[in-house]
PDB file of C-alpha atoms in Angstrom:
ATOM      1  CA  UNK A   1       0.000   0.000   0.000  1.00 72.00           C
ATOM      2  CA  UNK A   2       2.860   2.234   0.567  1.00 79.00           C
ATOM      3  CA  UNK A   3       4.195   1.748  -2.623  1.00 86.00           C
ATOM      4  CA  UNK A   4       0.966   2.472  -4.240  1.00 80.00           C
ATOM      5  CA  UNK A   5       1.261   6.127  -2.896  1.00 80.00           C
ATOM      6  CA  UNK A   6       4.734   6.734  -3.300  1.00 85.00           C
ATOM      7  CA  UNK A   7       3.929   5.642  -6.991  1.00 85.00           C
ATOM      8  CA  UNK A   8       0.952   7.849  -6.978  1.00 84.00           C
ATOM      9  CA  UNK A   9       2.833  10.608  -5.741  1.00 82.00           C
ATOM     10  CA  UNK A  10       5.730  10.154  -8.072  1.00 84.00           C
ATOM     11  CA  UNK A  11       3.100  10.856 -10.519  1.00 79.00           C
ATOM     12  CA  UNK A  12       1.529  13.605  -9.409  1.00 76.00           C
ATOM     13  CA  UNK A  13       5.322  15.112  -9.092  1.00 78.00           C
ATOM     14  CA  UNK A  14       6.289  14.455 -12.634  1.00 76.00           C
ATOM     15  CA  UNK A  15       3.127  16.020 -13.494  1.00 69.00           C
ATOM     16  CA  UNK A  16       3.405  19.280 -11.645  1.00 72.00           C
ATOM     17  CA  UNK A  17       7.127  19.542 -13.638  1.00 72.00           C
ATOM     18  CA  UNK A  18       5.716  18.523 -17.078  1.00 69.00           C
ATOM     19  CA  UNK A  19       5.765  21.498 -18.999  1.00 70.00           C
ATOM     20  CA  UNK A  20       5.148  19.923 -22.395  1.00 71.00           C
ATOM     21  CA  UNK A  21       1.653  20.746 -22.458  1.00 71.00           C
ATOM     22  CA  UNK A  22       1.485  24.796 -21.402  1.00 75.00           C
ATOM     23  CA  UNK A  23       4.227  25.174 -24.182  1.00 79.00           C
ATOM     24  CA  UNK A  24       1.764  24.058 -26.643  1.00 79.00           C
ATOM     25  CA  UNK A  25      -0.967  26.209 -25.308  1.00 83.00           C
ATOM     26  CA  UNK A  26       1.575  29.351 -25.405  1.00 87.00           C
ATOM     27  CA  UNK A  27       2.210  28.796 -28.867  1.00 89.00           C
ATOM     28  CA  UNK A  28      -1.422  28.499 -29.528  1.00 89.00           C
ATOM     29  CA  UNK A  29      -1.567  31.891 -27.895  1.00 92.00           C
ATOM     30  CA  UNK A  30       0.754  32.787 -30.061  1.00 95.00           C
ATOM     31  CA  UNK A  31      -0.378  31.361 -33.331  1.00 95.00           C
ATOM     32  CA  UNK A  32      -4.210  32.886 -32.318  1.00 96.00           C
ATOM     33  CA  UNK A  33      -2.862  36.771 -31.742  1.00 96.00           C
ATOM     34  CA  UNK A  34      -1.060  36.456 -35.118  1.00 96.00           C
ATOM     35  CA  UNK A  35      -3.964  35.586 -37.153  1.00 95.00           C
ATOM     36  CA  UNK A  36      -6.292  38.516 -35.035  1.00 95.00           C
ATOM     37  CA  UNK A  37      -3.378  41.001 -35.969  1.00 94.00           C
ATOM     38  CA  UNK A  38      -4.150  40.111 -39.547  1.00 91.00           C
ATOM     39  CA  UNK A  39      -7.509  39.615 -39.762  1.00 91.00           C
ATOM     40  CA  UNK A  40      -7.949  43.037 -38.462  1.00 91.00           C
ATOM     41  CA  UNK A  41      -5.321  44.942 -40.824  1.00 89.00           C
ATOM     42  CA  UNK A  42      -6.859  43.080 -43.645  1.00 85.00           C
ATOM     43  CA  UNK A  43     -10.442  44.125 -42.418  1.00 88.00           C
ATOM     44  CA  UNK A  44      -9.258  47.746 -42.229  1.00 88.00           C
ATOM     45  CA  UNK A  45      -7.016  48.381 -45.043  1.00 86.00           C
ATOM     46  CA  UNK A  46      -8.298  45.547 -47.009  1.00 83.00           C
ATOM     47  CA  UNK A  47      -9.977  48.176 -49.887  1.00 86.00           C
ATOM     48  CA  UNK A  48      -6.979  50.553 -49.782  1.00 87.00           C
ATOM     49  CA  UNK A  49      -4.908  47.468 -50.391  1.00 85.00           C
ATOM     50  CA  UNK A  50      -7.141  46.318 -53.049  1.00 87.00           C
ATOM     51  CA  UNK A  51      -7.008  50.007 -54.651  1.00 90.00           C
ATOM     52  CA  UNK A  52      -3.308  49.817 -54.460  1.00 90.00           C
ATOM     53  CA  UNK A  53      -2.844  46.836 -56.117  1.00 90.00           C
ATOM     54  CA  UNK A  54      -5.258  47.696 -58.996  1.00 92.00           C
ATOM     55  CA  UNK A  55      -3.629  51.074 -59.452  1.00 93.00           C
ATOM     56  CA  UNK A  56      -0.479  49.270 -59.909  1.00 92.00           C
ATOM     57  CA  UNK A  57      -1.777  46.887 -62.484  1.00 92.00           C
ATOM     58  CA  UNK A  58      -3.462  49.234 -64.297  1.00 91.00           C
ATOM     59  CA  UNK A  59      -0.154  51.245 -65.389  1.00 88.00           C
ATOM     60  CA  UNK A  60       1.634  47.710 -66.059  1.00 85.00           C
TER      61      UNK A  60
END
């Protein structure tokens, strides 16, 4: 029986110390403010962009 919870708390140990899994919800993080930084410069400049860009194909 005492093995049982020295195993059990062996686990819980390695747990508390496993990083592994908020790393990959920090680059989520990450990965989710990227795509809101575009979405919302494409959402405000998207026509002024769009005007650009046929401005410049119109003189080519």
């Amino acid at each position: 029986m005492l093995q049982l919870l020295a195993d059990v708390q062996n686990w819980l140990a390695g747990l508390k110390n496993d990083e592994r899994g908020a790393t990959a919800v920090e680059y989520g993080l990450i990965v989710a403010l990227i795509a809101a930084v575009i979405i919302f410069i494409v959402s405000t400049l998207g026509e002024e962009i769009r005007d650009a860009f046929d401005t410049i194909v119109g003189e080519l």
